[in-house]
Short mmCIF file of N, CA, C and O and ligand atoms in Angstrom, two decimals:
data_model
loop_
_atom_site.label_atom_id
_atom_site.label_comp_id
_atom_site.label_asym_id
_atom_site.label_seq_id
_atom_site.Cartn_x
_atom_site.Cartn_y
_atom_site.Cartn_z
N MET A 1 2.48 -14.98 7.59
CA MET A 1 3.72 -14.46 7.00
C MET A 1 4.24 -15.44 5.96
O MET A 1 4.22 -16.65 6.15
N SER A 2 4.71 -14.88 4.85
CA SER A 2 5.32 -15.69 3.80
C SER A 2 6.83 -15.47 3.87
O SER A 2 7.29 -14.33 3.87
N THR A 3 7.61 -16.53 3.93
CA THR A 3 9.04 -16.40 4.21
C THR A 3 9.82 -15.67 3.11
O THR A 3 10.82 -15.01 3.41
N ASP A 4 9.36 -15.77 1.86
CA ASP A 4 10.13 -15.13 0.79
C ASP A 4 9.44 -13.86 0.28
O ASP A 4 9.61 -13.48 -0.88
N CYS A 5 8.66 -13.21 1.15
CA CYS A 5 7.93 -12.00 0.74
C CYS A 5 8.61 -10.75 1.29
O CYS A 5 8.80 -10.61 2.51
N LEU A 6 8.95 -9.82 0.39
CA LEU A 6 9.61 -8.57 0.77
C LEU A 6 8.79 -7.78 1.79
O LEU A 6 9.32 -7.30 2.80
N PHE A 7 7.48 -7.64 1.55
CA PHE A 7 6.68 -6.81 2.44
C PHE A 7 6.43 -7.51 3.78
O PHE A 7 6.29 -6.83 4.81
N CYS A 8 6.39 -8.85 3.81
CA CYS A 8 6.34 -9.54 5.10
C CYS A 8 7.61 -9.24 5.90
O CYS A 8 7.55 -9.09 7.13
N SER A 9 8.74 -9.13 5.22
CA SER A 9 10.00 -8.81 5.91
C SER A 9 9.96 -7.40 6.47
O SER A 9 10.52 -7.12 7.54
N ILE A 10 9.29 -6.47 5.77
CA ILE A 10 9.13 -5.11 6.30
C ILE A 10 8.20 -5.14 7.51
O ILE A 10 8.49 -4.51 8.54
N VAL A 11 7.09 -5.90 7.43
CA VAL A 11 6.18 -6.02 8.57
C VAL A 11 6.93 -6.57 9.78
O VAL A 11 6.76 -6.09 10.92
N ALA A 12 7.80 -7.55 9.55
CA ALA A 12 8.55 -8.19 10.65
C ALA A 12 9.68 -7.31 11.17
O ALA A 12 10.25 -7.59 12.23
N GLY A 13 10.03 -6.24 10.43
CA GLY A 13 11.12 -5.36 10.85
C GLY A 13 12.48 -5.88 10.41
O GLY A 13 13.52 -5.35 10.81
N ASP A 14 12.50 -6.91 9.55
CA ASP A 14 13.77 -7.47 9.08
C ASP A 14 14.39 -6.65 7.96
O ASP A 14 15.60 -6.71 7.73
N ILE A 15 13.56 -5.89 7.25
CA ILE A 15 14.03 -4.97 6.21
C ILE A 15 13.53 -3.59 6.60
O ILE A 15 12.34 -3.43 6.93
N PRO A 16 14.42 -2.58 6.61
CA PRO A 16 14.00 -1.24 7.04
C PRO A 16 13.06 -0.57 6.05
O PRO A 16 13.13 -0.83 4.84
N ALA A 17 12.17 0.26 6.57
CA ALA A 17 11.27 1.05 5.73
C ALA A 17 10.99 2.35 6.47
O ALA A 17 11.08 2.40 7.71
N GLU A 18 10.65 3.39 5.70
CA GLU A 18 10.31 4.68 6.31
C GLU A 18 8.81 4.68 6.63
O GLU A 18 7.97 5.11 5.83
N VAL A 19 8.49 4.15 7.80
CA VAL A 19 7.10 3.98 8.20
C VAL A 19 6.53 5.35 8.58
O VAL A 19 7.15 6.11 9.33
N VAL A 20 5.33 5.66 8.05
CA VAL A 20 4.69 6.95 8.38
C VAL A 20 3.56 6.77 9.39
O VAL A 20 3.28 7.69 10.17
N SER A 21 2.90 5.62 9.38
CA SER A 21 1.88 5.36 10.40
C SER A 21 1.51 3.89 10.38
O SER A 21 1.78 3.16 9.42
N GLU A 22 0.89 3.46 11.49
CA GLU A 22 0.52 2.06 11.65
C GLU A 22 -0.85 1.96 12.30
O GLU A 22 -1.27 2.86 13.03
N THR A 23 -1.54 0.85 12.02
CA THR A 23 -2.77 0.53 12.74
C THR A 23 -2.64 -0.92 13.21
O THR A 23 -1.63 -1.59 12.94
N GLU A 24 -3.69 -1.40 13.86
CA GLU A 24 -3.67 -2.79 14.32
C GLU A 24 -3.42 -3.75 13.16
O GLU A 24 -2.70 -4.74 13.30
N HIS A 25 -4.02 -3.46 12.00
CA HIS A 25 -3.96 -4.40 10.87
C HIS A 25 -3.01 -4.00 9.76
O HIS A 25 -2.72 -4.82 8.88
N THR A 26 -2.58 -2.74 9.74
CA THR A 26 -1.87 -2.24 8.55
C THR A 26 -0.65 -1.38 8.90
O THR A 26 -0.53 -0.84 10.00
N ILE A 27 0.23 -1.25 7.90
CA ILE A 27 1.42 -0.39 8.02
C ILE A 27 1.51 0.46 6.76
O ILE A 27 1.30 -0.05 5.65
N ALA A 28 1.87 1.73 6.93
CA ALA A 28 2.07 2.64 5.80
C ALA A 28 3.53 3.09 5.79
O ALA A 28 4.05 3.53 6.82
N PHE A 29 4.18 2.95 4.64
CA PHE A 29 5.59 3.36 4.53
C PHE A 29 5.85 3.95 3.16
O PHE A 29 5.13 3.67 2.19
N ARG A 30 6.90 4.77 3.06
CA ARG A 30 7.19 5.47 1.80
C ARG A 30 7.72 4.49 0.75
O ARG A 30 8.55 3.62 1.06
N ASP A 31 7.22 4.68 -0.49
CA ASP A 31 7.72 3.87 -1.61
C ASP A 31 9.18 4.22 -1.85
O ASP A 31 9.57 5.38 -1.82
N ILE A 32 9.98 3.19 -2.14
CA ILE A 32 11.42 3.38 -2.34
C ILE A 32 11.71 4.12 -3.66
O ILE A 32 12.79 4.70 -3.81
N ALA A 33 10.77 4.11 -4.59
CA ALA A 33 10.94 4.78 -5.89
C ALA A 33 9.71 5.66 -6.14
O ALA A 33 8.85 5.33 -6.97
N PRO A 34 9.61 6.79 -5.43
CA PRO A 34 8.37 7.57 -5.46
C PRO A 34 8.04 8.12 -6.85
O PRO A 34 8.90 8.63 -7.56
N GLN A 35 6.75 8.03 -7.19
CA GLN A 35 6.24 8.52 -8.48
C GLN A 35 5.47 9.83 -8.32
O GLN A 35 4.91 10.35 -9.29
N ALA A 36 5.45 10.37 -7.12
CA ALA A 36 4.79 11.65 -6.81
C ALA A 36 5.43 12.17 -5.53
O ALA A 36 6.06 11.39 -4.79
N PRO A 37 5.28 13.48 -5.23
CA PRO A 37 5.86 14.00 -3.99
C PRO A 37 5.44 13.19 -2.76
O PRO A 37 6.23 13.01 -1.83
N THR A 38 4.18 12.75 -2.74
CA THR A 38 3.74 11.80 -1.71
C THR A 38 3.46 10.47 -2.40
O THR A 38 2.62 10.40 -3.31
N HIS A 39 4.19 9.45 -2.03
CA HIS A 39 3.96 8.10 -2.57
C HIS A 39 4.19 7.12 -1.41
O HIS A 39 5.33 6.83 -1.04
N VAL A 40 3.07 6.72 -0.83
CA VAL A 40 3.11 5.86 0.36
C VAL A 40 2.37 4.56 0.03
O VAL A 40 1.33 4.57 -0.63
N LEU A 41 2.93 3.46 0.49
CA LEU A 41 2.28 2.14 0.34
C LEU A 41 1.61 1.79 1.66
O LEU A 41 2.22 1.93 2.72
N VAL A 42 0.35 1.36 1.56
CA VAL A 42 -0.37 0.91 2.77
C VAL A 42 -0.63 -0.58 2.59
O VAL A 42 -1.25 -1.00 1.60
N ILE A 43 -0.13 -1.37 3.51
CA ILE A 43 -0.19 -2.83 3.36
C ILE A 43 -0.81 -3.46 4.61
O ILE A 43 -0.69 -2.93 5.72
N PRO A 44 -1.45 -4.62 4.46
CA PRO A 44 -1.90 -5.35 5.64
C PRO A 44 -0.73 -6.09 6.27
O PRO A 44 0.20 -6.50 5.56
N ARG A 45 -0.78 -6.27 7.56
CA ARG A 45 0.26 -7.08 8.22
C ARG A 45 0.16 -8.53 7.75
O ARG A 45 1.16 -9.22 7.60
N ARG A 46 -1.07 -8.96 7.53
CA ARG A 46 -1.33 -10.32 7.09
C ARG A 46 -0.90 -10.48 5.63
O ARG A 46 -1.13 -9.60 4.80
N HIS A 47 -0.29 -11.60 5.30
CA HIS A 47 0.09 -11.83 3.91
C HIS A 47 -1.09 -12.31 3.09
O HIS A 47 -1.63 -13.39 3.33
N GLU A 48 -1.49 -11.49 2.13
CA GLU A 48 -2.45 -11.88 1.10
C GLU A 48 -1.91 -11.29 -0.20
O GLU A 48 -1.38 -10.19 -0.21
N PRO A 49 -2.05 -12.00 -1.32
CA PRO A 49 -1.38 -11.56 -2.55
C PRO A 49 -1.94 -10.28 -3.16
O PRO A 49 -1.22 -9.55 -3.84
N ASP A 50 -3.23 -10.00 -2.93
CA ASP A 50 -3.82 -8.80 -3.53
C ASP A 50 -5.04 -8.39 -2.70
O ASP A 50 -5.45 -9.09 -1.77
N VAL A 51 -5.64 -7.26 -3.08
CA VAL A 51 -6.69 -6.67 -2.24
C VAL A 51 -7.97 -7.52 -2.28
O VAL A 51 -8.69 -7.59 -1.27
N ALA A 52 -8.24 -8.19 -3.39
CA ALA A 52 -9.43 -9.05 -3.45
C ALA A 52 -9.27 -10.25 -2.51
O ALA A 52 -10.22 -10.64 -1.81
N SER A 53 -8.08 -10.81 -2.48
CA SER A 53 -7.81 -11.92 -1.56
C SER A 53 -7.94 -11.46 -0.11
O SER A 53 -8.46 -12.19 0.74
N LEU A 54 -7.46 -10.26 0.15
CA LEU A 54 -7.57 -9.73 1.52
C LEU A 54 -9.04 -9.56 1.90
O LEU A 54 -9.45 -9.91 3.02
N ALA A 55 -9.84 -9.04 0.96
CA ALA A 55 -11.27 -8.83 1.24
C ALA A 55 -11.98 -10.14 1.55
O ALA A 55 -12.84 -10.20 2.43
N GLU A 56 -11.61 -11.20 0.84
CA GLU A 56 -12.20 -12.51 1.10
C GLU A 56 -11.76 -13.05 2.46
O GLU A 56 -12.57 -13.61 3.21
N ALA A 57 -10.49 -12.89 2.76
CA ALA A 57 -9.91 -13.52 3.95
C ALA A 57 -10.17 -12.72 5.22
O ALA A 57 -10.32 -13.30 6.31
N ASP A 58 -10.21 -11.38 5.11
CA ASP A 58 -10.23 -10.55 6.32
C ASP A 58 -10.89 -9.19 6.02
O ASP A 58 -10.20 -8.18 5.82
N PRO A 59 -12.24 -9.16 5.98
CA PRO A 59 -12.92 -7.89 5.68
C PRO A 59 -12.55 -6.77 6.65
O PRO A 59 -12.42 -5.60 6.23
N GLU A 60 -12.36 -7.07 7.91
CA GLU A 60 -12.03 -6.04 8.90
C GLU A 60 -10.69 -5.37 8.55
O GLU A 60 -10.57 -4.15 8.59
N ALA A 61 -9.71 -6.17 8.19
CA ALA A 61 -8.40 -5.61 7.81
C ALA A 61 -8.52 -4.80 6.52
O ALA A 61 -7.82 -3.80 6.35
N THR A 62 -9.42 -5.21 5.61
CA THR A 62 -9.59 -4.49 4.35
C THR A 62 -10.17 -3.10 4.61
O THR A 62 -9.69 -2.11 4.05
N VAL A 63 -11.16 -3.02 5.46
CA VAL A 63 -11.74 -1.71 5.80
C VAL A 63 -10.70 -0.85 6.50
O VAL A 63 -10.56 0.35 6.21
N ASP A 64 -9.95 -1.45 7.38
CA ASP A 64 -8.89 -0.73 8.09
C ASP A 64 -7.89 -0.17 7.08
O ASP A 64 -7.45 0.99 7.19
N LEU A 65 -7.54 -0.98 6.08
CA LEU A 65 -6.57 -0.55 5.08
C LEU A 65 -7.10 0.66 4.30
O LEU A 65 -6.38 1.66 4.11
N ILE A 66 -8.35 0.59 3.88
CA ILE A 66 -8.93 1.71 3.10
C ILE A 66 -8.98 2.98 3.97
O ILE A 66 -8.64 4.08 3.51
N ARG A 67 -9.40 2.82 5.21
CA ARG A 67 -9.43 3.99 6.11
C ARG A 67 -8.03 4.57 6.28
O ARG A 67 -7.84 5.78 6.34
N HIS A 68 -7.05 3.68 6.37
CA HIS A 68 -5.68 4.11 6.59
C HIS A 68 -5.16 4.90 5.38
O HIS A 68 -4.44 5.89 5.53
N THR A 69 -5.55 4.50 4.16
CA THR A 69 -5.11 5.24 2.97
C THR A 69 -5.63 6.68 3.02
O THR A 69 -4.92 7.62 2.66
N LYS A 70 -6.85 6.87 3.46
CA LYS A 70 -7.44 8.21 3.57
C LYS A 70 -6.67 9.06 4.59
O LYS A 70 -6.37 10.24 4.35
N LYS A 71 -6.33 8.44 5.71
CA LYS A 71 -5.57 9.14 6.76
C LYS A 71 -4.20 9.56 6.22
O LYS A 71 -3.75 10.71 6.42
N VAL A 72 -3.54 8.66 5.49
CA VAL A 72 -2.24 8.97 4.92
C VAL A 72 -2.36 10.12 3.91
O VAL A 72 -1.55 11.05 3.91
N ALA A 73 -3.39 10.05 3.06
CA ALA A 73 -3.59 11.11 2.05
C ALA A 73 -3.81 12.45 2.73
O ALA A 73 -3.29 13.48 2.27
N ASP A 74 -4.58 12.48 3.81
CA ASP A 74 -4.85 13.73 4.52
C ASP A 74 -3.59 14.26 5.20
O ASP A 74 -3.33 15.46 5.20
N GLU A 75 -2.83 13.37 5.81
CA GLU A 75 -1.68 13.80 6.63
C GLU A 75 -0.41 14.02 5.81
O GLU A 75 0.40 14.88 6.16
N GLN A 76 -0.23 13.24 4.74
CA GLN A 76 1.03 13.29 3.98
C GLN A 76 0.88 14.01 2.65
O GLN A 76 1.86 14.46 2.09
N GLY A 77 -0.34 14.05 2.13
CA GLY A 77 -0.56 14.64 0.82
C GLY A 77 -1.37 15.91 0.91
O GLY A 77 -1.38 16.59 1.94
N THR A 78 -2.08 16.20 -0.19
CA THR A 78 -2.86 17.44 -0.26
C THR A 78 -4.32 17.18 0.06
O THR A 78 -5.13 18.11 0.08
N GLY A 79 -4.69 15.90 0.24
CA GLY A 79 -6.09 15.53 0.41
C GLY A 79 -6.69 15.05 -0.90
O GLY A 79 -7.67 14.31 -0.93
N SER A 80 -6.08 15.51 -2.02
CA SER A 80 -6.47 15.04 -3.34
C SER A 80 -5.44 13.96 -3.71
O SER A 80 -4.24 14.23 -3.71
N TYR A 81 -5.92 12.78 -4.00
CA TYR A 81 -4.96 11.68 -4.15
C TYR A 81 -5.51 10.59 -5.05
O TYR A 81 -6.70 10.53 -5.34
N ARG A 82 -4.61 9.72 -5.50
CA ARG A 82 -5.01 8.52 -6.25
C ARG A 82 -4.62 7.30 -5.42
O ARG A 82 -3.51 7.23 -4.87
N LEU A 83 -5.56 6.36 -5.34
CA LEU A 83 -5.33 5.09 -4.64
C LEU A 83 -5.29 4.00 -5.69
O LEU A 83 -6.26 3.81 -6.43
N VAL A 84 -4.15 3.30 -5.78
CA VAL A 84 -3.95 2.29 -6.83
C VAL A 84 -3.62 0.94 -6.22
O VAL A 84 -2.72 0.85 -5.36
N PHE A 85 -4.34 -0.08 -6.68
CA PHE A 85 -3.98 -1.47 -6.34
C PHE A 85 -3.64 -2.19 -7.64
O PHE A 85 -4.55 -2.71 -8.31
N ASN A 86 -2.40 -2.19 -8.04
CA ASN A 86 -2.01 -2.98 -9.20
C ASN A 86 -2.25 -4.44 -8.84
O ASN A 86 -1.78 -4.92 -7.80
N THR A 87 -3.01 -5.15 -9.67
CA THR A 87 -3.41 -6.51 -9.34
C THR A 87 -3.12 -7.43 -10.52
O THR A 87 -3.79 -7.36 -11.55
N GLY A 88 -2.08 -8.24 -10.37
CA GLY A 88 -1.66 -9.16 -11.43
C GLY A 88 -0.48 -8.60 -12.21
O GLY A 88 -0.30 -7.38 -12.31
N ALA A 89 0.31 -9.51 -12.76
CA ALA A 89 1.55 -9.12 -13.44
C ALA A 89 1.29 -8.18 -14.62
O ALA A 89 2.06 -7.24 -14.85
N ASP A 90 0.22 -8.39 -15.37
CA ASP A 90 -0.06 -7.54 -16.52
C ASP A 90 -0.48 -6.13 -16.11
O ASP A 90 -0.46 -5.20 -16.93
N ALA A 91 -0.88 -5.98 -14.85
CA ALA A 91 -1.23 -4.65 -14.32
C ALA A 91 -0.04 -4.03 -13.59
O ALA A 91 -0.18 -3.05 -12.85
N PHE A 92 1.14 -4.63 -13.78
CA PHE A 92 2.40 -4.15 -13.20
C PHE A 92 2.47 -4.37 -11.69
O PHE A 92 3.16 -3.62 -10.98
N GLN A 93 1.78 -5.37 -11.19
CA GLN A 93 2.04 -5.75 -9.79
C GLN A 93 3.38 -6.49 -9.76
O GLN A 93 3.57 -7.46 -10.52
N THR A 94 4.29 -6.02 -8.93
CA THR A 94 5.62 -6.64 -8.83
C THR A 94 5.87 -7.26 -7.47
O THR A 94 6.75 -8.10 -7.33
N VAL A 95 5.13 -6.82 -6.46
CA VAL A 95 5.24 -7.40 -5.12
C VAL A 95 3.89 -8.01 -4.79
O VAL A 95 2.87 -7.29 -4.73
N PHE A 96 3.88 -9.32 -4.57
CA PHE A 96 2.60 -10.03 -4.44
C PHE A 96 2.20 -10.19 -2.97
O PHE A 96 1.92 -11.29 -2.49
N HIS A 97 2.22 -9.05 -2.30
CA HIS A 97 1.67 -8.85 -0.95
C HIS A 97 0.81 -7.61 -1.11
O HIS A 97 1.33 -6.55 -1.50
N CYS A 98 -0.48 -7.74 -0.84
CA CYS A 98 -1.43 -6.64 -1.05
C CYS A 98 -0.86 -5.29 -0.61
O CYS A 98 -0.29 -5.17 0.48
N HIS A 99 -0.99 -4.28 -1.48
CA HIS A 99 -0.58 -2.92 -1.11
C HIS A 99 -1.35 -1.91 -1.94
O HIS A 99 -1.55 -2.09 -3.14
N GLY A 100 -1.76 -0.84 -1.27
CA GLY A 100 -2.37 0.28 -1.96
C GLY A 100 -1.34 1.39 -2.08
O GLY A 100 -0.69 1.75 -1.10
N HIS A 101 -1.19 1.92 -3.31
CA HIS A 101 -0.32 3.08 -3.51
C HIS A 101 -1.15 4.33 -3.25
O HIS A 101 -2.19 4.53 -3.90
N VAL A 102 -0.71 5.19 -2.36
CA VAL A 102 -1.32 6.51 -2.18
C VAL A 102 -0.40 7.52 -2.86
O VAL A 102 0.75 7.69 -2.45
N LEU A 103 -0.92 8.15 -3.93
CA LEU A 103 -0.13 9.11 -4.72
C LEU A 103 -0.78 10.48 -4.59
O LEU A 103 -1.99 10.63 -4.82
N SER A 104 0.03 11.49 -4.25
CA SER A 104 -0.52 12.83 -4.04
C SER A 104 0.61 13.85 -4.17
O SER A 104 1.78 13.49 -4.22
N GLY A 105 0.23 15.12 -4.25
CA GLY A 105 1.22 16.19 -4.20
C GLY A 105 1.61 16.74 -5.55
O GLY A 105 2.47 17.62 -5.64
N ARG A 106 1.02 16.22 -6.62
CA ARG A 106 1.23 16.81 -7.95
C ARG A 106 -0.03 16.60 -8.76
O ARG A 106 -0.89 15.80 -8.40
N GLN A 107 -0.14 17.32 -9.90
CA GLN A 107 -1.25 17.10 -10.82
C GLN A 107 -1.07 15.73 -11.46
O GLN A 107 -0.08 15.51 -12.16
N LEU A 108 -1.99 14.82 -11.22
CA LEU A 108 -1.91 13.49 -11.81
C LEU A 108 -2.61 13.49 -13.16
O LEU A 108 -3.53 14.28 -13.39
N THR A 109 -2.16 12.61 -14.05
CA THR A 109 -2.75 12.54 -15.39
C THR A 109 -3.68 11.34 -15.51
O THR A 109 -3.64 10.41 -14.68
N TRP A 110 -4.52 11.36 -16.52
CA TRP A 110 -5.46 10.27 -16.79
C TRP A 110 -5.65 10.14 -18.28
O TRP A 110 -5.73 11.17 -18.95
N PRO A 111 -5.68 8.95 -18.91
CA PRO A 111 -5.63 7.66 -18.22
C PRO A 111 -4.21 7.31 -17.75
O PRO A 111 -3.26 7.89 -18.26
N PRO A 112 -4.09 6.39 -16.80
CA PRO A 112 -2.80 6.10 -16.19
C PRO A 112 -1.87 5.33 -17.11
O PRO A 112 -0.68 5.33 -16.92
N GLY A 113 -2.39 4.61 -18.15
CA GLY A 113 -1.52 3.90 -19.08
C GLY A 113 -1.08 2.54 -18.58
O GLY A 113 -1.36 2.14 -17.48
P1 AMP B 1 3.64 -2.83 -7.52
O1 AMP B 1 4.43 -2.67 -8.79
O2 AMP B 1 2.24 -2.27 -7.59
O3 AMP B 1 3.69 -4.26 -7.02
O4 AMP B 1 4.36 -1.93 -6.43
C1 AMP B 1 5.45 -2.33 -5.66
C2 AMP B 1 6.08 -1.09 -5.13
O5 AMP B 1 6.97 -1.44 -4.09
C3 AMP B 1 6.91 -0.31 -6.18
O6 AMP B 1 6.35 1.00 -6.32
C4 AMP B 1 8.32 -0.28 -5.58
O7 AMP B 1 8.98 0.93 -5.81
C5 AMP B 1 8.02 -0.52 -4.09
N1 AMP B 1 9.11 -1.11 -3.32
C6 AMP B 1 9.88 -2.16 -3.67
N2 AMP B 1 10.76 -2.45 -2.68
C7 AMP B 1 10.53 -1.54 -1.70
C8 AMP B 1 11.12 -1.30 -0.42
N3 AMP B 1 12.12 -2.06 0.07
N4 AMP B 1 10.64 -0.27 0.33
C9 AMP B 1 9.63 0.51 -0.14
N5 AMP B 1 9.03 0.32 -1.33
C10 AMP B 1 9.49 -0.68 -2.11
#
């Protein structure tokens, strides 16, 4: 856990979130500023800054996270979904605790910009 990390505070239950499902390694909760009818963030309980760091540090949690995104897409969305890991400030990562955005429920456009 990182003491000044927003998502670690959500994992710890110190900041409320609308949790939709949990696994041993991960938590899924609704994005506070949804960009689609279904917009859920799936994060590892463990603090790692991005998905590549998580893969290096904990492959089991990484696989769990990817499986969890599919479950969220099936249960909360239409089954057709986009999974986004913004990685680095220039890619618009604003919270430096690994998280996958699951976006579903509308026609998505490409390229994402
Ligand atoms: P990113 O820009 O990829 O780092 O995504 C961070 C996401 O976290 C954004 O989509 C925010 O809307 C979302 N977010 C920030 N604070 C909260 C919060 N307290 N609860 C849920 N989602 C949040």
